[in-house]
Amino acid sequence: MGEVDEAFIQAVEHRPKLTITEAEGIPLINLSISNSNSIEALVEEIGDACKSWGFFQVINHGVPLENREKLDLASRKFFAQATEEKQKVRREEVNPLGYYDTELTKNVRDWKEVFDLVVKNPTVILASPEASDNGLRELVNRWPEYPSELRVAYEEYAKEMEKLAYKLLELISLSLGLPANRLSGFFNNHTSFFRLIHYPTCPIPNLALGVGRHKDGGALTILAQDDVGGLQVKRKTDGEWVLVRPTPHAYIVNVGDIIQVWSNDRYESVEHRVMVNSEKERFSMPFFLNPDHNVIVEPLEELITEQNPAKYRAYNWGKFSANRRRSNFKKLGVENIQISHFKITEESSY
């Protein structure tokens, strides 16, 4: 990334502190069912984690370590190439899949480079965020020449991650007092995507961020991170930024905005960010579980009562996500669309 461009520098109030608070208490949940770990106990753990943190880690998740290691190695080989090689599969606004190194979060450039892939290949999305445009387009994965094993490693791993995502979705549904399959119908032609990320060493880790503060707009995010660490979560109890220490072979899971809306605020999508390191590069692989483009997101009717009325107006996921994508490429000068824009206030509910 060469000399430090001022585009990377965070506003004073959003710069990372040099003293790091570790996130004690982020639940580590064992997903295996046994005599000592019943499904009821597991569902309760998941529900408590979603309420208290919005984040949790899972072990005994069923994803073969070999699959994860193969993709991690292929990812490292890809990012180790010269920039001109990586640019051959550069993504742009028309085709948002492939390599990218100038992404913005909250209008500030992130200290990272990414390679984006869809899980269903091809994936159908809405062509634009304009309300009057109902056109569709297909996203098709692009593959670099090197490393040649990246495609097979990714496709095998993505299948395993899909299985884990659906398992977690069922557990979250049960934790809300709903049938296990209540949410699965929203994902028949899901628009989930996957990201390989490289955070290079940074000479100004106290001024820049690998990813600026944000909430995830989709349903669930499942993150594989290496042992370097850097993910920070905004603790709900006091607003403090706390570091999530890596647990070997675990996945970090967070509920996204859609789960917050479906649960009518019972569960909260929590703000998080990524610190960078002056001595060590870092790699991570998040999987973003997103519904079909035509899904209308609104509080689930089973969770609405007279005492607990709907807290959000309905919105179309395809339009919402198309709107969010625009800000990855250009400064919009305004805050990106958030679920808070669909919040029903007391004044607007009459």
Short mmCIF file of C-alpha atoms in Angstrom, two decimals:
data_model
loop_
_atom_site.label_atom_id
_atom_site.label_comp_id
_atom_site.label_asym_id
_atom_site.label_seq_id
_atom_site.Cartn_x
_atom_site.Cartn_y
_atom_site.Cartn_z
CA MET A 1 0.00 0.00 0.00
CA GLY A 2 3.08 2.23 -0.15
CA GLU A 3 3.10 5.61 1.57
CA VAL A 4 0.32 6.37 3.97
CA ASP A 5 -2.49 8.24 2.27
CA GLU A 6 -4.60 10.52 4.45
CA ALA A 7 -7.65 8.65 3.10
CA PHE A 8 -6.83 5.91 5.65
CA ILE A 9 -6.79 8.18 8.70
CA GLN A 10 -9.74 7.83 11.03
CA ALA A 11 -11.39 10.79 12.75
CA VAL A 12 -9.93 11.30 16.24
CA GLU A 13 -12.97 9.85 18.04
CA HIS A 14 -12.78 6.60 16.01
CA ARG A 15 -9.05 5.88 16.29
CA PRO A 16 -8.06 2.69 18.12
CA LYS A 17 -6.60 3.01 21.61
CA LEU A 18 -3.04 1.84 22.20
CA THR A 19 -4.18 0.06 25.38
CA ILE A 20 -6.30 -2.95 24.49
CA THR A 21 -9.18 -4.32 26.53
CA GLU A 22 -9.81 -8.02 25.96
CA ALA A 23 -13.37 -9.27 25.58
CA GLU A 24 -13.84 -11.44 28.62
CA GLY A 25 -17.15 -13.17 28.56
CA ILE A 26 -17.81 -13.57 24.84
CA PRO A 27 -19.44 -17.01 24.95
CA LEU A 28 -17.56 -20.03 23.60
CA ILE A 29 -20.28 -22.50 22.63
CA ASN A 30 -19.83 -26.21 21.99
CA LEU A 31 -22.21 -27.20 19.16
CA SER A 32 -21.97 -30.96 19.70
CA ILE A 33 -24.98 -32.61 21.35
CA SER A 34 -24.16 -35.18 24.05
CA ASN A 35 -25.47 -36.47 27.36
CA SER A 36 -23.89 -33.49 29.10
CA ASN A 37 -24.95 -30.97 26.44
CA SER A 38 -28.62 -31.20 25.47
CA ILE A 39 -30.25 -29.37 22.56
CA GLU A 40 -32.28 -27.36 25.10
CA ALA A 41 -29.11 -26.21 26.90
CA LEU A 42 -27.45 -25.35 23.58
CA VAL A 43 -30.46 -23.30 22.41
CA GLU A 44 -30.46 -21.41 25.72
CA GLU A 45 -26.74 -20.65 25.37
CA ILE A 46 -27.24 -19.34 21.85
CA GLY A 47 -30.14 -17.14 22.94
CA ASP A 48 -28.21 -15.71 25.90
CA ALA A 49 -25.19 -14.95 23.67
CA CYS A 50 -27.36 -13.21 21.05
CA LYS A 51 -28.99 -11.06 23.76
CA SER A 52 -25.91 -10.21 25.81
CA TRP A 53 -23.25 -9.78 23.13
CA GLY A 54 -24.61 -10.24 19.62
CA PHE A 55 -21.38 -12.25 19.18
CA PHE A 56 -20.24 -15.73 20.18
CA GLN A 57 -17.63 -18.33 19.22
CA VAL A 58 -18.39 -21.94 18.29
CA ILE A 59 -16.32 -25.12 18.58
CA ASN A 60 -17.18 -28.69 17.48
CA HIS A 61 -18.94 -27.01 14.57
CA GLY A 62 -18.48 -29.81 12.05
CA VAL A 63 -16.40 -27.92 9.46
CA PRO A 64 -13.36 -30.10 8.62
CA LEU A 65 -10.12 -28.33 9.55
CA GLU A 66 -8.50 -29.63 6.36
CA ASN A 67 -10.97 -27.69 4.21
CA ARG A 68 -10.33 -24.47 6.12
CA GLU A 69 -6.55 -24.89 5.94
CA LYS A 70 -6.61 -25.53 2.18
CA LEU A 71 -8.51 -22.32 1.50
CA ASP A 72 -6.39 -20.32 3.93
CA LEU A 73 -3.22 -21.46 2.16
CA ALA A 74 -4.64 -20.67 -1.29
CA SER A 75 -5.74 -17.23 -0.04
CA ARG A 76 -2.23 -16.47 1.24
CA LYS A 77 -0.73 -17.51 -2.10
CA PHE A 78 -3.13 -15.23 -3.98
CA PHE A 79 -2.44 -12.16 -1.84
CA ALA A 80 1.34 -12.74 -1.94
CA GLN A 81 1.35 -12.00 -5.69
CA ALA A 82 2.35 -8.70 -7.27
CA THR A 83 -0.44 -6.12 -7.36
CA GLU A 84 -0.64 -6.20 -11.18
CA GLU A 85 -1.43 -9.93 -11.06
CA LYS A 86 -4.19 -9.44 -8.49
CA GLN A 87 -5.61 -6.54 -10.48
CA LYS A 88 -6.37 -8.92 -13.38
CA VAL A 89 -9.41 -10.08 -11.40
CA ARG A 90 -10.23 -6.65 -9.98
CA ARG A 91 -13.85 -6.05 -9.05
CA GLU A 92 -15.75 -2.90 -9.95
CA GLU A 93 -19.23 -1.48 -9.45
CA VAL A 94 -20.66 -3.43 -12.40
CA ASN A 95 -19.17 -6.74 -11.24
CA PRO A 96 -18.57 -6.54 -7.47
CA LEU A 97 -16.75 -9.90 -7.33
CA GLY A 98 -13.00 -10.37 -7.32
CA TYR A 99 -10.04 -8.44 -5.95
CA TYR A 100 -10.27 -4.99 -4.38
CA ASP A 101 -7.94 -2.84 -2.27
CA THR A 102 -9.63 0.57 -2.01
CA GLU A 103 -12.79 -0.21 -0.08
CA LEU A 104 -14.37 2.45 2.10
CA THR A 105 -16.21 1.98 5.40
CA LYS A 106 -18.07 5.05 6.70
CA ASN A 107 -16.32 7.06 3.94
CA VAL A 108 -12.81 6.21 5.24
CA ARG A 109 -10.51 3.83 3.39
CA ASP A 110 -9.81 0.46 5.05
CA TRP A 111 -6.27 -0.88 5.46
CA LYS A 112 -6.96 -4.17 3.71
CA GLU A 113 -7.27 -6.02 0.42
CA VAL A 114 -10.06 -8.47 -0.32
CA PHE A 115 -11.21 -11.12 -2.75
CA ASP A 116 -15.00 -11.47 -2.93
CA LEU A 117 -16.97 -14.54 -4.04
CA VAL A 118 -20.61 -15.55 -4.05
CA VAL A 119 -21.73 -18.82 -2.47
CA LYS A 120 -24.37 -19.68 -5.08
CA ASN A 121 -22.68 -19.39 -8.46
CA PRO A 122 -24.34 -17.60 -10.18
CA THR A 123 -26.22 -15.44 -7.65
CA VAL A 124 -29.18 -13.31 -8.77
CA ILE A 125 -29.38 -9.79 -7.31
CA LEU A 126 -31.27 -6.60 -8.06
CA ALA A 127 -29.53 -4.47 -10.66
CA SER A 128 -29.81 -1.15 -8.83
CA PRO A 129 -30.98 0.50 -5.61
CA GLU A 130 -33.51 2.66 -7.48
CA ALA A 131 -37.07 1.92 -6.35
CA SER A 132 -38.42 2.04 -9.91
CA ASP A 133 -35.82 -0.40 -11.32
CA ASN A 134 -36.85 -4.05 -10.96
CA GLY A 135 -34.10 -5.36 -13.23
CA LEU A 136 -32.01 -8.34 -12.16
CA ARG A 137 -28.44 -9.36 -12.84
CA GLU A 138 -26.34 -12.43 -12.24
CA LEU A 139 -23.10 -12.39 -10.31
CA VAL A 140 -20.60 -15.04 -11.41
CA ASN A 141 -17.38 -15.80 -9.55
CA ARG A 142 -14.11 -14.79 -11.19
CA TRP A 143 -11.03 -16.94 -10.71
CA PRO A 144 -7.38 -15.91 -10.87
CA GLU A 145 -4.88 -18.00 -12.82
CA TYR A 146 -2.87 -18.47 -9.64
CA PRO A 147 -3.20 -20.32 -7.40
CA SER A 148 -4.98 -22.90 -9.54
CA GLU A 149 -6.27 -24.76 -6.47
CA LEU A 150 -8.21 -21.73 -5.15
CA ARG A 151 -11.48 -22.58 -6.90
CA VAL A 152 -11.76 -26.20 -5.68
CA ALA A 153 -10.63 -25.25 -2.17
CA TYR A 154 -13.23 -22.49 -2.03
CA GLU A 155 -16.14 -24.52 -3.42
CA GLU A 156 -15.52 -27.40 -0.98
CA TYR A 157 -15.22 -25.03 1.96
CA ALA A 158 -18.27 -22.97 1.00
CA LYS A 159 -20.46 -26.10 1.11
CA GLU A 160 -19.34 -26.81 4.67
CA MET A 161 -19.93 -23.20 5.71
CA GLU A 162 -23.45 -23.30 4.26
CA LYS A 163 -24.21 -26.33 6.43
CA LEU A 164 -22.92 -24.56 9.53
CA ALA A 165 -24.88 -21.40 8.70
CA TYR A 166 -28.15 -23.34 8.42
CA LYS A 167 -27.44 -25.16 11.68
CA LEU A 168 -26.89 -21.83 13.46
CA LEU A 169 -30.01 -20.36 11.85
CA GLU A 170 -32.07 -23.24 13.24
CA LEU A 171 -30.61 -22.78 16.72
CA ILE A 172 -31.34 -19.05 16.65
CA SER A 173 -34.89 -19.73 15.47
CA LEU A 174 -35.43 -22.18 18.35
CA SER A 175 -33.96 -19.67 20.81
CA LEU A 176 -36.67 -17.21 19.75
CA GLY A 177 -39.32 -19.82 20.55
CA LEU A 178 -39.97 -20.53 16.86
CA PRO A 179 -39.83 -23.81 14.87
CA ALA A 180 -36.31 -24.78 13.78
CA ASN A 181 -37.15 -24.26 10.09
CA ARG A 182 -38.98 -20.92 10.53
CA LEU A 183 -36.23 -18.88 8.85
CA SER A 184 -35.01 -21.34 6.21
CA GLY A 185 -37.58 -20.29 3.59
CA PHE A 186 -35.92 -16.88 3.27
CA PHE A 187 -32.74 -18.52 1.92
CA ASN A 188 -33.89 -20.71 -1.02
CA ASN A 189 -31.94 -18.57 -3.51
CA HIS A 190 -29.77 -16.78 -1.00
CA THR A 191 -27.41 -13.96 -1.91
CA SER A 192 -24.70 -14.95 0.60
CA PHE A 193 -21.11 -14.05 -0.18
CA PHE A 194 -17.67 -14.92 1.04
CA ARG A 195 -14.62 -12.75 1.50
CA LEU A 196 -10.93 -13.56 1.69
CA ILE A 197 -9.16 -10.71 3.51
CA HIS A 198 -5.52 -9.74 3.90
CA TYR A 199 -4.56 -6.99 6.36
CA PRO A 200 -0.95 -5.97 5.56
CA THR A 201 1.31 -4.63 8.29
CA CYS A 202 0.53 -0.96 8.91
CA PRO A 203 2.99 1.77 9.98
CA ILE A 204 0.18 3.79 11.63
CA PRO A 205 -1.95 1.26 13.57
CA ASN A 206 -3.04 4.02 15.96
CA LEU A 207 -4.53 6.10 13.13
CA ALA A 208 -5.98 3.57 10.64
CA LEU A 209 -8.30 0.57 10.82
CA GLY A 210 -8.41 -2.65 8.81
CA VAL A 211 -12.18 -2.24 8.71
CA GLY A 212 -13.88 0.78 10.22
CA ARG A 213 -16.75 0.54 12.69
CA HIS A 214 -19.87 -1.00 11.16
CA LYS A 215 -22.76 -3.39 11.65
CA ASP A 216 -23.39 -6.27 9.25
CA GLY A 217 -26.49 -5.76 7.14
CA GLY A 218 -27.28 -9.45 6.50
CA ALA A 219 -28.57 -12.26 8.69
CA LEU A 220 -25.43 -13.92 10.10
CA THR A 221 -21.66 -13.58 9.75
CA ILE A 222 -19.36 -16.55 10.44
CA LEU A 223 -15.70 -15.61 10.68
CA ALA A 224 -12.54 -17.70 10.50
CA GLN A 225 -9.58 -15.66 11.72
CA ASP A 226 -5.90 -16.51 12.11
CA ASP A 227 -3.98 -16.34 15.39
CA VAL A 228 -2.92 -12.70 15.01
CA GLY A 229 -6.25 -11.24 16.11
CA GLY A 230 -7.60 -7.75 15.55
CA LEU A 231 -11.40 -8.01 15.68
CA GLN A 232 -12.93 -5.62 18.19
CA VAL A 233 -16.55 -5.63 19.36
CA LYS A 234 -18.36 -2.70 20.95
CA ARG A 235 -19.43 -4.05 24.31
CA LYS A 236 -23.14 -3.48 24.92
CA THR A 237 -22.80 -2.82 28.65
CA ASP A 238 -20.47 0.18 28.43
CA GLY A 239 -19.67 0.95 24.75
CA GLU A 240 -16.02 -0.04 25.23
CA TRP A 241 -14.15 -1.51 22.23
CA VAL A 242 -12.92 -4.96 23.28
CA LEU A 243 -10.64 -7.38 21.43
CA VAL A 244 -11.86 -10.90 20.61
CA ARG A 245 -8.89 -13.16 21.29
CA PRO A 246 -8.60 -15.92 18.64
CA THR A 247 -9.60 -19.42 19.77
CA PRO A 248 -7.83 -22.12 17.69
CA HIS A 249 -10.13 -23.66 15.03
CA ALA A 250 -13.23 -21.85 16.39
CA TYR A 251 -15.56 -19.63 14.37
CA ILE A 252 -16.75 -16.23 15.52
CA VAL A 253 -20.45 -15.68 14.83
CA ASN A 254 -22.39 -12.44 14.96
CA VAL A 255 -26.03 -11.71 14.30
CA GLY A 256 -26.65 -9.14 11.59
CA ASP A 257 -29.25 -6.42 11.10
CA ILE A 258 -31.81 -8.82 9.59
CA ILE A 259 -31.88 -11.00 12.73
CA GLN A 260 -32.29 -7.82 14.78
CA VAL A 261 -35.34 -6.84 12.72
CA TRP A 262 -36.83 -10.37 12.60
CA SER A 263 -36.45 -10.65 16.39
CA ASN A 264 -38.01 -7.18 16.82
CA ASP A 265 -34.94 -6.01 18.77
CA ARG A 266 -34.75 -9.03 21.08
CA TYR A 267 -31.34 -9.65 19.52
CA GLU A 268 -29.05 -6.82 18.45
CA SER A 269 -26.59 -6.48 15.59
CA VAL A 270 -23.50 -5.09 17.32
CA GLU A 271 -20.95 -2.63 15.97
CA HIS A 272 -17.47 -4.04 15.35
CA ARG A 273 -14.20 -3.08 13.64
CA VAL A 274 -10.73 -4.47 12.88
CA MET A 275 -7.42 -3.18 14.20
CA VAL A 276 -4.22 -3.45 12.18
CA ASN A 277 -0.76 -4.42 13.33
CA SER A 278 2.63 -2.81 12.69
CA GLU A 279 4.51 -6.12 13.00
CA LYS A 280 2.26 -8.91 11.69
CA GLU A 281 0.00 -9.25 8.69
CA ARG A 282 -3.37 -10.86 9.32
CA PHE A 283 -5.73 -13.07 7.29
CA SER A 284 -9.40 -13.79 7.82
CA MET A 285 -12.29 -15.42 5.95
CA PRO A 286 -15.83 -14.20 6.75
CA PHE A 287 -18.97 -15.86 5.38
CA PHE A 288 -21.99 -13.53 5.13
CA LEU A 289 -25.35 -15.33 5.17
CA ASN A 290 -27.87 -13.20 3.26
CA PRO A 291 -31.44 -14.01 2.15
CA ASP A 292 -32.95 -14.04 -1.37
CA HIS A 293 -32.96 -10.67 -3.14
CA ASN A 294 -36.79 -10.49 -3.08
CA VAL A 295 -37.20 -11.10 0.67
CA ILE A 296 -39.18 -8.45 2.52
CA VAL A 297 -37.52 -7.99 5.92
CA GLU A 298 -39.82 -7.14 8.83
CA PRO A 299 -40.40 -8.28 12.42
CA LEU A 300 -41.73 -11.84 12.52
CA GLU A 301 -45.45 -11.86 13.23
CA GLU A 302 -45.10 -14.53 15.95
CA LEU A 303 -42.92 -12.13 17.96
CA ILE A 304 -45.31 -9.16 17.74
CA THR A 305 -47.90 -8.56 20.45
CA GLU A 306 -50.00 -5.64 21.62
CA GLN A 307 -47.44 -5.06 24.37
CA ASN A 308 -44.54 -5.50 21.94
CA PRO A 309 -45.61 -3.96 18.60
CA ALA A 310 -43.45 -4.05 15.47
CA LYS A 311 -40.45 -1.76 15.84
CA TYR A 312 -39.52 -1.66 12.12
CA ARG A 313 -41.20 -0.91 8.82
CA ALA A 314 -40.76 -3.59 6.15
CA TYR A 315 -37.96 -3.19 3.59
CA ASN A 316 -36.74 -5.14 0.57
CA TRP A 317 -33.40 -6.89 1.14
CA GLY A 318 -32.33 -6.59 -2.51
CA LYS A 319 -32.79 -2.81 -2.56
CA PHE A 320 -31.18 -2.41 0.86
CA SER A 321 -28.07 -4.39 -0.13
CA ALA A 322 -27.78 -2.67 -3.54
CA ASN A 323 -27.80 0.66 -1.70
CA ARG A 324 -25.13 -0.51 0.74
CA ARG A 325 -22.85 -1.74 -2.06
CA ARG A 326 -22.56 1.73 -3.57
CA SER A 327 -20.70 3.13 -0.58
CA ASN A 328 -17.92 0.54 -0.93
CA PHE A 329 -16.76 2.31 -4.06
CA LYS A 330 -17.35 6.02 -3.51
CA LYS A 331 -17.82 8.58 -0.80
CA LEU A 332 -21.52 9.33 -0.66
CA GLY A 333 -21.28 12.33 1.65
CA VAL A 334 -24.13 10.94 3.74
CA GLU A 335 -24.52 8.01 6.12
CA ASN A 336 -25.09 4.71 4.34
CA ILE A 337 -28.54 3.15 4.65
CA GLN A 338 -29.12 1.46 8.03
CA ILE A 339 -31.99 -0.44 9.63
CA SER A 340 -32.40 2.57 11.92
CA HIS A 341 -33.89 4.35 8.89
CA PHE A 342 -36.81 1.87 9.07
CA LYS A 343 -37.31 2.18 12.82
CA ILE A 344 -40.87 3.03 13.84
CA THR A 345 -40.90 5.91 16.31
CA GLU A 346 -43.78 6.66 18.64
CA GLU A 347 -44.67 9.67 16.51
CA SER A 348 -44.73 7.65 13.27
CA SER A 349 -46.76 4.78 14.69
CA TYR A 350 -50.01 6.77 14.93
#
